[in-house]
CSV table of C-alpha atoms in Angstrom, one decimal:
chain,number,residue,atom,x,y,z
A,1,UNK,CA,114.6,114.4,120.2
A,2,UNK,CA,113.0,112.8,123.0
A,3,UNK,CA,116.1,113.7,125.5
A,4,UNK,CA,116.6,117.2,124.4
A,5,UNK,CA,113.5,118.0,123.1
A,6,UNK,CA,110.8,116.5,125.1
A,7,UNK,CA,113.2,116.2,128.8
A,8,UNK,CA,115.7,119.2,128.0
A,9,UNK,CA,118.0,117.4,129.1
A,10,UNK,CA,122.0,118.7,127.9
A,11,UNK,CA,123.8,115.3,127.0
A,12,UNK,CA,126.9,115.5,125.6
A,13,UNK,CA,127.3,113.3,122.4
A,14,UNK,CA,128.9,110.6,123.5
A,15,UNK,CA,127.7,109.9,126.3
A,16,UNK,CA,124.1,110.0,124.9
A,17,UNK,CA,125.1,107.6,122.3
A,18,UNK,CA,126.1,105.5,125.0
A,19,UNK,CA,123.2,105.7,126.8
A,20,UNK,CA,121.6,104.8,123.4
A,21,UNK,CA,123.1,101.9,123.4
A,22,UNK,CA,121.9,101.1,126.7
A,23,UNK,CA,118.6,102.5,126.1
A,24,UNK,CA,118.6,99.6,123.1
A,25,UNK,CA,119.7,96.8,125.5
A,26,UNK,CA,116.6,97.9,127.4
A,27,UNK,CA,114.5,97.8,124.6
A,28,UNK,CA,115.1,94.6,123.6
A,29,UNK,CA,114.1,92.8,126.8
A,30,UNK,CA,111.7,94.5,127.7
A,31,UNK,CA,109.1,92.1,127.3
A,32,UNK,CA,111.1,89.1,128.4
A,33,UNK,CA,109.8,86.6,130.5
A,34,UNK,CA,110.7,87.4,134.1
A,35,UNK,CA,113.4,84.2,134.7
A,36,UNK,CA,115.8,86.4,136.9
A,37,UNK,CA,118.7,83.8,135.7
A,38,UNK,CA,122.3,84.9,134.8
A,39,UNK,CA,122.5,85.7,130.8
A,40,UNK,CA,119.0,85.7,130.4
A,41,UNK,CA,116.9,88.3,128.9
A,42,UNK,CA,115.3,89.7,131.8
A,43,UNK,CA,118.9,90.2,134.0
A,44,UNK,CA,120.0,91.9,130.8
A,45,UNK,CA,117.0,94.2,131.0
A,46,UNK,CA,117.0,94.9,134.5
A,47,UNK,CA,121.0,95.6,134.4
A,48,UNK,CA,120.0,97.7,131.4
A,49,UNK,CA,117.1,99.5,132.8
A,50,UNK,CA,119.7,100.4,136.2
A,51,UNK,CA,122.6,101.8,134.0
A,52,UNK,CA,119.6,104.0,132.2
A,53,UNK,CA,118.4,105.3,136.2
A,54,UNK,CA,122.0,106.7,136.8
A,55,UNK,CA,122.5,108.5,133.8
A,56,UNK,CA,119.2,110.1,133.8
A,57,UNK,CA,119.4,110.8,137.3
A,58,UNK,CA,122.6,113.0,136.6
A,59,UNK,CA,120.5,114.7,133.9
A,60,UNK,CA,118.0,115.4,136.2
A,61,UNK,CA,120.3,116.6,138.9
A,62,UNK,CA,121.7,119.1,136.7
A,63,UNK,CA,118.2,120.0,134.9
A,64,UNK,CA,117.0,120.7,138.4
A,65,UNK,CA,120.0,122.9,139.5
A,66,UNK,CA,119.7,125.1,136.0
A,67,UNK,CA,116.6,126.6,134.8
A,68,UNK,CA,117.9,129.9,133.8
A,69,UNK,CA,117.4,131.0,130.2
A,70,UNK,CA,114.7,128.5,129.1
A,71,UNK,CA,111.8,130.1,127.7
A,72,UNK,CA,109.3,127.0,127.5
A,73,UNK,CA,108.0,124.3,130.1
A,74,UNK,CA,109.1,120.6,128.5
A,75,UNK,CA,107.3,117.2,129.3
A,76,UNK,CA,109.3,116.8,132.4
A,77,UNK,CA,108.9,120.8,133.9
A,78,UNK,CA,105.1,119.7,132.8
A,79,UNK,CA,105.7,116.7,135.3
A,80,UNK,CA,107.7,118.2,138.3
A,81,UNK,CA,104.7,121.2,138.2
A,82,UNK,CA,102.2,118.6,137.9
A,83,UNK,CA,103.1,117.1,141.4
A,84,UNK,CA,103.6,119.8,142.7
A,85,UNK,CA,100.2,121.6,141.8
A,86,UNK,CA,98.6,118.4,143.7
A,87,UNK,CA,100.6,119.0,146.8
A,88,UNK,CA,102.8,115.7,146.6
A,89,UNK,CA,106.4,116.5,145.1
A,90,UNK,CA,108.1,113.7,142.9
A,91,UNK,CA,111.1,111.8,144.5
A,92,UNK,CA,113.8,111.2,142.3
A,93,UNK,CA,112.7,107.6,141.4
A,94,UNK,CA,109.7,108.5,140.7
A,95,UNK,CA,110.9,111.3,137.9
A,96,UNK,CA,113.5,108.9,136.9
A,97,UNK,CA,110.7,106.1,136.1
A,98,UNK,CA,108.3,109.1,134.2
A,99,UNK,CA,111.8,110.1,132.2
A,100,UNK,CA,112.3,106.4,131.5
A,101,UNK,CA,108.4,106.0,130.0
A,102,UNK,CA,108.8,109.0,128.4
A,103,UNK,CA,112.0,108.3,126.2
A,104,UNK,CA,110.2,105.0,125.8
A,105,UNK,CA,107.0,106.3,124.6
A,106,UNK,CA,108.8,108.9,122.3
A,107,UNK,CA,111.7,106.7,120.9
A,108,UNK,CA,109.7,103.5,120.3
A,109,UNK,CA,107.1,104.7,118.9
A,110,UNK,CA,108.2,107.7,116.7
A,111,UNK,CA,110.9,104.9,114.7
A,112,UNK,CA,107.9,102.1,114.5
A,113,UNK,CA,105.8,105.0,112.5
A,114,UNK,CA,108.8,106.1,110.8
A,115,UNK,CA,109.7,102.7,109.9
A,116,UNK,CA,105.9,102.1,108.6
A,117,UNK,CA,106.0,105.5,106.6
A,118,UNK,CA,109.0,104.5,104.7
A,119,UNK,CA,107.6,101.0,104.1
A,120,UNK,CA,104.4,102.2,102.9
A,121,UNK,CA,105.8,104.5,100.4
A,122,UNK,CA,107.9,102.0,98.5
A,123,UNK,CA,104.9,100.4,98.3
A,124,UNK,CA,102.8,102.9,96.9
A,125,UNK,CA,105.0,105.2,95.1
A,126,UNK,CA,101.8,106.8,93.1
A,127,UNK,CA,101.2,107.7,97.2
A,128,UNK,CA,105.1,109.4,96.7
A,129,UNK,CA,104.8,111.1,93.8
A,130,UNK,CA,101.5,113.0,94.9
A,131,UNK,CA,102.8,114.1,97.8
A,132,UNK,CA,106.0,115.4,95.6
A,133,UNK,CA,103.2,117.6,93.7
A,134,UNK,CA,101.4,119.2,96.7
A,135,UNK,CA,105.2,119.8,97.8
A,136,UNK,CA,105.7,121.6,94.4
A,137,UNK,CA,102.1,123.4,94.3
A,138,UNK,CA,102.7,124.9,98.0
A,139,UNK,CA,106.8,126.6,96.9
A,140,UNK,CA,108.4,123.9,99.1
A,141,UNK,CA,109.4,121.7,96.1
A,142,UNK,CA,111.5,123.5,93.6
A,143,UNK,CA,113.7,122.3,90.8
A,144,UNK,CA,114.5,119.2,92.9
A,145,UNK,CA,115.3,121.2,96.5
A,146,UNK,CA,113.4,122.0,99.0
A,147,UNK,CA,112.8,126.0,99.1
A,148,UNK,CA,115.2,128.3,101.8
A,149,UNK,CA,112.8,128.8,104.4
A,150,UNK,CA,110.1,127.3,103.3
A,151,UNK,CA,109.9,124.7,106.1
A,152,UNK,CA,107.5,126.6,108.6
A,153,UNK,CA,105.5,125.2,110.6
A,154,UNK,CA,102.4,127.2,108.9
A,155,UNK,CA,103.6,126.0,105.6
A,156,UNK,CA,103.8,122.6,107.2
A,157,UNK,CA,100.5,122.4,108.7
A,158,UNK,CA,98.6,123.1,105.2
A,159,UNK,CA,99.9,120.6,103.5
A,160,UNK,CA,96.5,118.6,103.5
A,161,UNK,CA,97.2,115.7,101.9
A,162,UNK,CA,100.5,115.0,103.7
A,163,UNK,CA,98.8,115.2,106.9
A,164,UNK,CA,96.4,112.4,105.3
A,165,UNK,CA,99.3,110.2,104.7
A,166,UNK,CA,100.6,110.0,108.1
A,167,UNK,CA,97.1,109.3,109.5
A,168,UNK,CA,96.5,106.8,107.4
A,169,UNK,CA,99.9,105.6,108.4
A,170,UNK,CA,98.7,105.3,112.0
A,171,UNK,CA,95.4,104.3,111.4
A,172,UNK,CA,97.0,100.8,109.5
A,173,UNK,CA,100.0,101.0,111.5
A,174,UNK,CA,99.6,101.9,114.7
A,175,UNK,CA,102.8,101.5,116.7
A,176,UNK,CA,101.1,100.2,120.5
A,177,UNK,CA,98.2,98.0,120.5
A,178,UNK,CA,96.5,99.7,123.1
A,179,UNK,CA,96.4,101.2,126.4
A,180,UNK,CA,94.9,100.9,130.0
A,181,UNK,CA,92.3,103.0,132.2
A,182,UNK,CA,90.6,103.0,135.5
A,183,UNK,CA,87.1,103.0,135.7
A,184,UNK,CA,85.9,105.6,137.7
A,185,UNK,CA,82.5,105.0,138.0
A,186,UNK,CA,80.5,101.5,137.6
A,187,UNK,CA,79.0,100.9,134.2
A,188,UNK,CA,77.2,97.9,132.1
A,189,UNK,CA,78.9,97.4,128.2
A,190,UNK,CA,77.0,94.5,126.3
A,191,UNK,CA,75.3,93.3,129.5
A,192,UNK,CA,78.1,93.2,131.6
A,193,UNK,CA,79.1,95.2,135.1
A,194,UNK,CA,82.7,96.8,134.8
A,195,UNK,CA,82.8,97.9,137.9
A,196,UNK,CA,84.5,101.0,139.7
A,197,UNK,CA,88.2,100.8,140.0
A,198,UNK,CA,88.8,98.3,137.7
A,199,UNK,CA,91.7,98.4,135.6
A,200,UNK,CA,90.1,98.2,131.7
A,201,UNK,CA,92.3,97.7,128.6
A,202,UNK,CA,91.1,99.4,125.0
A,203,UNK,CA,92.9,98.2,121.8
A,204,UNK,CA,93.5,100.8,119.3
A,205,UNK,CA,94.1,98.5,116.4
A,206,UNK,CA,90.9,96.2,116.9
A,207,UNK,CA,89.3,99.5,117.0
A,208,UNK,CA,90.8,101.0,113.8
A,209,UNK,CA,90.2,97.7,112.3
A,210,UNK,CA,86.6,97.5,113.4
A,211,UNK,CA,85.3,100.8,113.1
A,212,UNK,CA,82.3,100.9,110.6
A,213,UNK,CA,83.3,104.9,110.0
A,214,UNK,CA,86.3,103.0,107.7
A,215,UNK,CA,85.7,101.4,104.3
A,216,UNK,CA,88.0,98.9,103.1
A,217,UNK,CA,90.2,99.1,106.1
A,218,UNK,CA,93.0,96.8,105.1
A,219,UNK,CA,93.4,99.3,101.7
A,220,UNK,CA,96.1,102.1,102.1
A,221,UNK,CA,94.4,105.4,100.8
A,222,UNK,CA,95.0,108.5,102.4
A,223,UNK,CA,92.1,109.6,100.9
A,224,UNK,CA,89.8,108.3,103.0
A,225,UNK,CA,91.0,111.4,105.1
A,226,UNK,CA,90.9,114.4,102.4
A,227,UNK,CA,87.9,116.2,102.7
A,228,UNK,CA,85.4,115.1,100.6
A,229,UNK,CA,85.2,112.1,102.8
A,230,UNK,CA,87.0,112.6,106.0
A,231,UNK,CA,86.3,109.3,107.4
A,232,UNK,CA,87.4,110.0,110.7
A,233,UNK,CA,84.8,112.7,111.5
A,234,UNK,CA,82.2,110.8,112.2
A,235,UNK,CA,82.4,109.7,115.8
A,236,UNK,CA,84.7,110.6,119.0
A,237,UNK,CA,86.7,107.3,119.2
A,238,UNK,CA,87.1,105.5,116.2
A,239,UNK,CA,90.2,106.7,115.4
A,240,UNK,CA,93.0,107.2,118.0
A,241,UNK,CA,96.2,106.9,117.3
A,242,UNK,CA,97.3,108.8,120.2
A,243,UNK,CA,94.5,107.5,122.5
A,244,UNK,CA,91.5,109.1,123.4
A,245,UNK,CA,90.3,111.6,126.1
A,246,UNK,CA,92.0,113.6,128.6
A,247,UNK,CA,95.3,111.3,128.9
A,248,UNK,CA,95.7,111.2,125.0
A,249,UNK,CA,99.5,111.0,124.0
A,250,UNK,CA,101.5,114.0,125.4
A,251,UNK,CA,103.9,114.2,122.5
A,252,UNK,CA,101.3,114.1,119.7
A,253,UNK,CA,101.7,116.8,117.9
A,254,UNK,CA,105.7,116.6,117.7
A,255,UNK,CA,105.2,113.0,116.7
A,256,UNK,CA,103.0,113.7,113.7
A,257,UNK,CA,105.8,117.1,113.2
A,258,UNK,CA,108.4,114.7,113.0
A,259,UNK,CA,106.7,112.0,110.5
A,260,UNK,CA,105.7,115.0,108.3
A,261,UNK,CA,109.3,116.7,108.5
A,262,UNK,CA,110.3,112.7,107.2
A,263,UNK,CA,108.5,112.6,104.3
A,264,UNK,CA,109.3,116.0,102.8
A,265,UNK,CA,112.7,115.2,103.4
A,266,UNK,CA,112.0,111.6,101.7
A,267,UNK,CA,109.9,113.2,98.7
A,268,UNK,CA,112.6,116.2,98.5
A,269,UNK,CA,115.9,115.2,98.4
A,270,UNK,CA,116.0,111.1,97.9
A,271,UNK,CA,114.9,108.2,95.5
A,272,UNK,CA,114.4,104.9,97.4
A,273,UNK,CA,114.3,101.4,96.6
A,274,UNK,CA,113.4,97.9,98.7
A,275,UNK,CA,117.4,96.2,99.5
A,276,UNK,CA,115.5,92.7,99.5
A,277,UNK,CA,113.1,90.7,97.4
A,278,UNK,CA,110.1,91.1,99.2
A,279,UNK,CA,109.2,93.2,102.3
A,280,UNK,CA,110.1,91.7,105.6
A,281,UNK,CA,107.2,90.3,107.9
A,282,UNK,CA,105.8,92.7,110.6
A,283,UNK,CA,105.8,91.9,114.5
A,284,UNK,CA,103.7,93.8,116.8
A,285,UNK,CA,106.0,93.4,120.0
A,286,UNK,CA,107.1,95.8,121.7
A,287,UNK,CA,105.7,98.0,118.8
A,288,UNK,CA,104.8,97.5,115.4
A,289,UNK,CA,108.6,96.4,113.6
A,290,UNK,CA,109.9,94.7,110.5
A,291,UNK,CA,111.1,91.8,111.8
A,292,UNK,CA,114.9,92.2,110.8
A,293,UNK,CA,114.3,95.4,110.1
A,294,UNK,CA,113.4,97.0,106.5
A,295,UNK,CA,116.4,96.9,104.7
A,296,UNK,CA,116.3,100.1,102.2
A,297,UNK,CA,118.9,101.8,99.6
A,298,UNK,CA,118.8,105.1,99.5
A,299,UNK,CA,119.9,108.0,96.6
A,300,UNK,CA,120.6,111.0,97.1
A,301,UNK,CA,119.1,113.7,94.2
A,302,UNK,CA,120.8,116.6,92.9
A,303,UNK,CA,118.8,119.8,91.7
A,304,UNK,CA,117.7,118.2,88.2
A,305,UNK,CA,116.4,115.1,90.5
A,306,UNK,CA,119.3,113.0,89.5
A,307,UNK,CA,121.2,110.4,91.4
A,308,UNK,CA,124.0,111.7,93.5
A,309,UNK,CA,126.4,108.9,93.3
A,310,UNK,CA,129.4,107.9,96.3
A,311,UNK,CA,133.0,108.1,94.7
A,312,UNK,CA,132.9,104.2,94.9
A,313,UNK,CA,129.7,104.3,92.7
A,314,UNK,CA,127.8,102.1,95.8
A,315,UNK,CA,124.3,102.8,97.1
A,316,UNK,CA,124.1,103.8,100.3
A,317,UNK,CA,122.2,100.6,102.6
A,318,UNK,CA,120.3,101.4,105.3
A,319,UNK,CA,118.3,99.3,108.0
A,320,UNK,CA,116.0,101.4,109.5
């Protein structure tokens, strides 16, 4: 999604899942400490993170050379405009290190929240089987299947207490800490000078955690959005997900698409169960993960909601 969606770039499978493979390497070390040694973590990174620069830089060779029959501006024509509406054109290092964040942002991100849906709804399958009746009371939940053409992004958009869900999702869960501004103008908070030019850091989860707007904040309940409280209506800032003010997350919308399009398909077509005792500890670094992974069986449902089983009779296992 993030490649062809988000950069329109035109990968050809395998090599994308090569550079997926690379992109993973990356990942992983990202946050190493900075011992430029043979073997370690941070040569592997930065070996990683130069394989990545000459594959995109391909894509955005050929991107650049063919514009003809597109019919919408992605993130990246966003960002080649962008520099060019403020007079300074992007080199090519500097679009390859704005692809880079971007498939970073996009990738990371989008499987942490995944990862924290799924997690949340094994946990809570009243949660599940609530949203499996606002599925059935809108016509997209029928006899066990999902409704031809009923996945529109109209029919999508009112499904209210879906869209609850995944907020509270990223209100509990929310995959980055935090992010970083630069003051532009000089001002006092709690009797102290930030001044101009500073580079200030907000946390999105102390603030989630904090905000007084929230009651019971280490409770899952996606009620707390539906409308007869809406929670997060009462101030500008107290929840942000996606960060606050004019640089809030570019790919916000298609994130929260994505979750949503997730847990119809979840609610729809599958029964799920925990593949271990007891759910796996959470680590916030470089997002919010299972540590290991979350280790999940998954069912497949026919029409009359029951189990689709493999010739061998074996669950399908899945580490997502």
């Amino acid at each position: 999604m993030a490649i062809r969606v988000l950069l329109g770039f035109r990968i050809p499978d395998e090599e994308l899942n090569r550079l997926f493979e690379v992109y993973q390497q990356f990942v992983e070390n990202v946050f190493s400490l900075p011992v430029d040694l043979p073997f370690s973590g941070y040569r592997r990174g930065i070996r990683a993170r130069e394989t990545l620069q000459k594959g995109l830089e391909k894509a955005i060779q050929e991107k650049l050379q063919n514009t003809q029959g597109k019919d919408y501006a992605d993130a990246l024509d966003i960002l080649i405009e962008s520099g060019k509406e403020h007079g300074k054109e992007l080199t090519m290092q500097e679009l390859k290190d704005g692809t880079l964040e971007l498939i970073f942002a996009a990738y990371a991100t989008t499987a942490s929240a995944s990862t924290s849906l799924i997690m949340q709804l094994l946990k809570h399958p009243r949660v599940l089987e609530k949203l499996r009746e606002e599925l059935r009371s809108k016509g997209i939940l029928h006899n066990g299947c999902i409704c031809e053409g009923s996945l529109r992004l109209d029919n999508i958009s009112g499904l209210h207490y879906l869209d609850c869900v995944i907020k509270e999702v990223l209100r509990l869960f929310t995959p980055i800490s935090g992010g970083y501004r630069t003051v532009l103008q000089t001002f006092e908070l709690d009797g102290f000078q930030i001044p101009k030019g500073w580079s200030v850091m907000y946390s999105i989860r102390d603030t989630h955690d904090t905000a007084p707007v929230f009651k019971d904040v280490d409770v899952f309940d996606p009620d707390r959005f539906g409308q007869g409280r809406s929670e997060d209506k009462e101030g500008r800032f107290h929840y942000l997900p996606f960060g606050g003010g004019v640089r809030t997350c570019l790919g916000k919308h298609l994130a929260k698409l994505f979750l949503k399009a997730l847990a119809i398909e979840l609610a729809s077509t599958s029964r799920f169960e925990l593949a271990t005792r007891t759910f796996p500890k959470i680590t916030l670094v470089p997002v919010v993960h299972p540590v290991d992974g979350l280790k999940v069986k998954f069912f497949g449902l026919d029409s009359n909601q029951n189990e689709i089983l493999t010739g061998t009779d074996v669950m399908l296992g899945a580490t997502v």
